[in-house]
Amino acid sequence: MILEEKPMCRGAIASAVASVSGFILPGFANSLSEASAEIEREKPDLILVDLFSIGYDFKGLERFIARHSPIRLIAIDDRVNPSFARQAKDAGAKGYACKSFEIEAFQATVATVAAGGEQFPAMPLLDARSGAAARLVGKLSPRQLEVLKCIAIGMGNQEIADTLGITLGTAKSHTHTILKLTGARNRTEAALIAGRFLVPKVDTE
């Protein structure tokens, strides 16, 4: 089963895994609650869950996995984020794959997990600089925390402005302040900090 809210992405994921030996798609879902209902009917052995589609709700993911054990789950992300991979693993996922993977690598993750194994990217601990920076997250304003969560899921400044209803200039200003206060050297490092210490659940509807 594939949990993915975007039809185009859903089709692409289905196409990528269609050639994996023994892999059959029993159904699709847009949310964890919808997936739960489908699982009761279809009884799949493996489910691929797009993290953005569930709002990066790792607690909800953990409850979902516990409820439907022994189902095996692969978390799918837009791009590799070791912090999110670690949170997915802690929630009970057996694998982590990204839409930025080469198709063969994506298929290999599916095949490994389907066969009973686990597959995750390297998940290094944050270095001392990032760890010290993370302690400064508490100094951010509520709006800056919202911007940081958007950065964590790969949004650019214009996307952040559109999502939060602020101007592009304000989004840029918040981003600059966040990098300064956390000590992050760039947006990627800021995203790692957010992924380790925040649950980046942003309502984009």
C-alpha positions as a Python dict, from the first residue, in 0.01 Angstrom:
ca = {
    (1, 'M'): (0, 0, 0),
    (2, 'I'): (111, 356, -70),
    (3, 'L'): (13, 651, 148),
    (4, 'E'): (73, 961, -64),
    (5, 'E'): (-161, 1258, -102),
    (6, 'K'): (-38, 1381, -442),
    (7, 'P'): (-172, 1177, -738),
    (8, 'M'): (135, 1237, -955),
    (9, 'C'): (376, 1133, -680),
    (10, 'R'): (154, 837, -597),
    (11, 'G'): (174, 719, -956),
    (12, 'A'): (549, 768, -973),
    (13, 'I'): (606, 568, -654),
    (14, 'A'): (378, 291, -777),
    (15, 'S'): (568, 278, -1104),
    (16, 'A'): (903, 265, -928),
    (17, 'V'): (810, -34, -712),
    (18, 'A'): (601, -220, -971),
    (19, 'S'): (902, -413, -1096),
    (20, 'V'): (1016, -525, -750),
    (21, 'S'): (978, -902, -740),
    (22, 'G'): (658, -1015, -569),
    (23, 'F'): (539, -661, -502),
    (24, 'I'): (166, -606, -550),
    (25, 'L'): (-13, -279, -469),
    (26, 'P'): (-338, -355, -285),
    (27, 'G'): (-440, 6, -243),
    (28, 'F'): (-364, 373, -188),
    (29, 'A'): (-440, 617, 93),
    (30, 'N'): (-416, 991, 163),
    (31, 'S'): (-383, 979, 543),
    (32, 'L'): (-302, 748, 832),
    (33, 'S'): (-669, 714, 922),
    (34, 'E'): (-760, 622, 566),
    (35, 'A'): (-469, 379, 552),
    (36, 'S'): (-592, 212, 870),
    (37, 'A'): (-930, 148, 713),
    (38, 'E'): (-771, 11, 396),
    (39, 'I'): (-536, -213, 591),
    (40, 'E'): (-829, -376, 768),
    (41, 'R'): (-973, -468, 428),
    (42, 'E'): (-664, -537, 217),
    (43, 'K'): (-423, -682, 477),
    (44, 'P'): (-101, -563, 306),
    (45, 'D'): (238, -679, 431),
    (46, 'L'): (415, -354, 344),
    (47, 'I'): (314, 12, 338),
    (48, 'L'): (507, 309, 201),
    (49, 'V'): (423, 632, 384),
    (50, 'D'): (511, 977, 251),
    (51, 'L'): (614, 1182, 554),
    (52, 'F'): (496, 1514, 410),
    (53, 'S'): (151, 1365, 347),
    (54, 'I'): (116, 1293, 721),
    (55, 'G'): (259, 1628, 828),
    (56, 'Y'): (574, 1466, 967),
    (57, 'D'): (361, 1338, 1254),
    (58, 'F'): (610, 1087, 1396),
    (59, 'K'): (401, 1023, 1707),
    (60, 'G'): (103, 941, 1490),
    (61, 'L'): (326, 719, 1277),
    (62, 'E'): (441, 534, 1589),
    (63, 'R'): (83, 472, 1699),
    (64, 'F'): (-10, 360, 1348),
    (65, 'I'): (275, 108, 1331),
    (66, 'A'): (197, -29, 1677),
    (67, 'R'): (-170, -67, 1588),
    (68, 'H'): (-102, -259, 1268),
    (69, 'S'): (196, -469, 1376),
    (70, 'P'): (351, -677, 1222),
    (71, 'I'): (304, -469, 907),
    (72, 'R'): (636, -338, 772),
    (73, 'L'): (660, 30, 688),
    (74, 'I'): (893, 241, 476),
    (75, 'A'): (900, 616, 537),
    (76, 'I'): (938, 826, 221),
    (77, 'D'): (1085, 1177, 227),
    (78, 'D'): (1144, 1440, -40),
    (79, 'R'): (1516, 1455, 30),
    (80, 'V'): (1754, 1279, 267),
    (81, 'N'): (1734, 1411, 622),
    (82, 'P'): (1920, 1190, 873),
    (83, 'S'): (1721, 1339, 1160),
    (84, 'F'): (1388, 1246, 1004),
    (85, 'A'): (1525, 902, 914),
    (86, 'R'): (1616, 848, 1279),
    (87, 'Q'): (1272, 962, 1399),
    (88, 'A'): (1104, 731, 1148),
    (89, 'K'): (1317, 441, 1270),
    (90, 'D'): (1241, 523, 1633),
    (91, 'A'): (870, 523, 1543),
    (92, 'G'): (904, 167, 1416),
    (93, 'A'): (965, 207, 1042),
    (94, 'K'): (1181, -60, 881),
    (95, 'G'): (1315, 159, 602),
    (96, 'Y'): (1361, 514, 478),
    (97, 'A'): (1370, 617, 114),
    (98, 'C'): (1362, 947, -70),
    (99, 'K'): (1210, 1078, -390),
    (100, 'S'): (1558, 1208, -471),
    (101, 'F'): (1698, 851, -480),
    (102, 'E'): (1790, 685, -807),
    (103, 'I'): (1511, 443, -897),
    (104, 'E'): (1737, 142, -838),
    (105, 'A'): (1820, 259, -485),
    (106, 'F'): (1452, 321, -410),
    (107, 'Q'): (1363, -25, -538),
    (108, 'A'): (1644, -181, -335),
    (109, 'T'): (1502, -32, -15),
    (110, 'V'): (1158, -171, -97),
    (111, 'A'): (1300, -514, -176),
    (112, 'T'): (1509, -525, 142),
    (113, 'V'): (1222, -430, 371),
    (114, 'A'): (975, -657, 190),
    (115, 'A'): (1218, -945, 244),
    (116, 'G'): (1225, -882, 620),
    (117, 'G'): (1528, -657, 648),
    (118, 'E'): (1584, -293, 736),
    (119, 'Q'): (1743, -17, 532),
    (120, 'F'): (1824, 337, 644),
    (121, 'P'): (2080, 596, 532),
    (122, 'A'): (2368, 693, 758),
    (123, 'M'): (2224, 875, 1059),
    (124, 'P'): (2513, 1057, 1229),
    (125, 'L'): (2457, 1241, 1552),
    (126, 'L'): (2460, 1617, 1529),
    (127, 'D'): (2810, 1756, 1576),
    (128, 'A'): (2900, 1972, 1875),
    (129, 'R'): (2833, 2293, 1683),
    (130, 'S'): (2483, 2183, 1586),
    (131, 'G'): (2411, 2048, 1933),
    (132, 'A'): (2504, 2378, 2090),
    (133, 'A'): (2296, 2561, 1833),
    (134, 'A'): (1993, 2346, 1907),
    (135, 'R'): (1991, 2469, 2265),
    (136, 'L'): (1922, 2815, 2126),
    (137, 'V'): (1602, 2707, 1951),
    (138, 'G'): (1408, 2811, 2262),
    (139, 'K'): (1506, 3171, 2192),
    (140, 'L'): (1314, 3176, 1866),
    (141, 'S'): (975, 3344, 1852),
    (142, 'P'): (664, 3136, 1772),
    (143, 'R'): (668, 3273, 1415),
    (144, 'Q'): (1037, 3195, 1374),
    (145, 'L'): (971, 2839, 1492),
    (146, 'E'): (703, 2809, 1223),
    (147, 'V'): (953, 2930, 963),
    (148, 'L'): (1212, 2682, 1093),
    (149, 'K'): (962, 2398, 1055),
    (150, 'C'): (902, 2507, 696),
    (151, 'I'): (1275, 2510, 632),
    (152, 'A'): (1292, 2158, 776),
    (153, 'I'): (1061, 2023, 506),
    (154, 'G'): (1252, 2190, 227),
    (155, 'M'): (1048, 2503, 159),
    (156, 'G'): (1211, 2802, -5),
    (157, 'N'): (1148, 3157, 113),
    (158, 'Q'): (864, 3219, -131),
    (159, 'E'): (692, 2893, -29),
    (160, 'I'): (731, 2989, 336),
    (161, 'A'): (579, 3332, 269),
    (162, 'D'): (284, 3179, 84),
    (163, 'T'): (226, 2911, 348),
    (164, 'L'): (242, 3139, 650),
    (165, 'G'): (75, 3441, 491),
    (166, 'I'): (374, 3673, 527),
    (167, 'T'): (573, 3877, 276),
    (168, 'L'): (879, 3740, 100),
    (169, 'G'): (1092, 4001, 275),
    (170, 'T'): (964, 3891, 616),
    (171, 'A'): (1034, 3528, 533),
    (172, 'K'): (1390, 3617, 434),
    (173, 'S'): (1434, 3821, 750),
    (174, 'H'): (1312, 3536, 971),
    (175, 'T'): (1539, 3292, 792),
    (176, 'H'): (1840, 3517, 844),
    (177, 'T'): (1758, 3555, 1214),
    (178, 'I'): (1709, 3179, 1258),
    (179, 'L'): (2049, 3103, 1105),
    (180, 'K'): (2209, 3365, 1329),
    (181, 'L'): (2043, 3254, 1653),
    (182, 'T'): (2095, 2880, 1600),
    (183, 'G'): (2446, 2916, 1464),
    (184, 'A'): (2349, 2712, 1158),
    (185, 'R'): (2582, 2772, 866),
    (186, 'N'): (2311, 2724, 605),
    (187, 'R'): (1949, 2613, 553),
    (188, 'T'): (2049, 2246, 540),
    (189, 'E'): (2206, 2262, 885),
    (190, 'A'): (1903, 2453, 1016),
    (191, 'A'): (1682, 2175, 878),
    (192, 'L'): (1887, 1915, 1064),
    (193, 'I'): (1846, 2110, 1386),
    (194, 'A'): (1472, 2132, 1331),
    (195, 'G'): (1447, 1764, 1244),
    (196, 'R'): (1617, 1666, 1567),
    (197, 'F'): (1435, 1897, 1807),
    (198, 'L'): (1103, 1984, 1644),
    (199, 'V'): (816, 1798, 1481),
    (200, 'P'): (781, 1994, 1155),
    (201, 'K'): (403, 1967, 1122),
    (202, 'V'): (293, 2251, 897),
    (203, 'D'): (-59, 2289, 760),
    (204, 'T'): (-16, 2383, 395),
    (205, 'E'): (-385, 2363, 297),
}
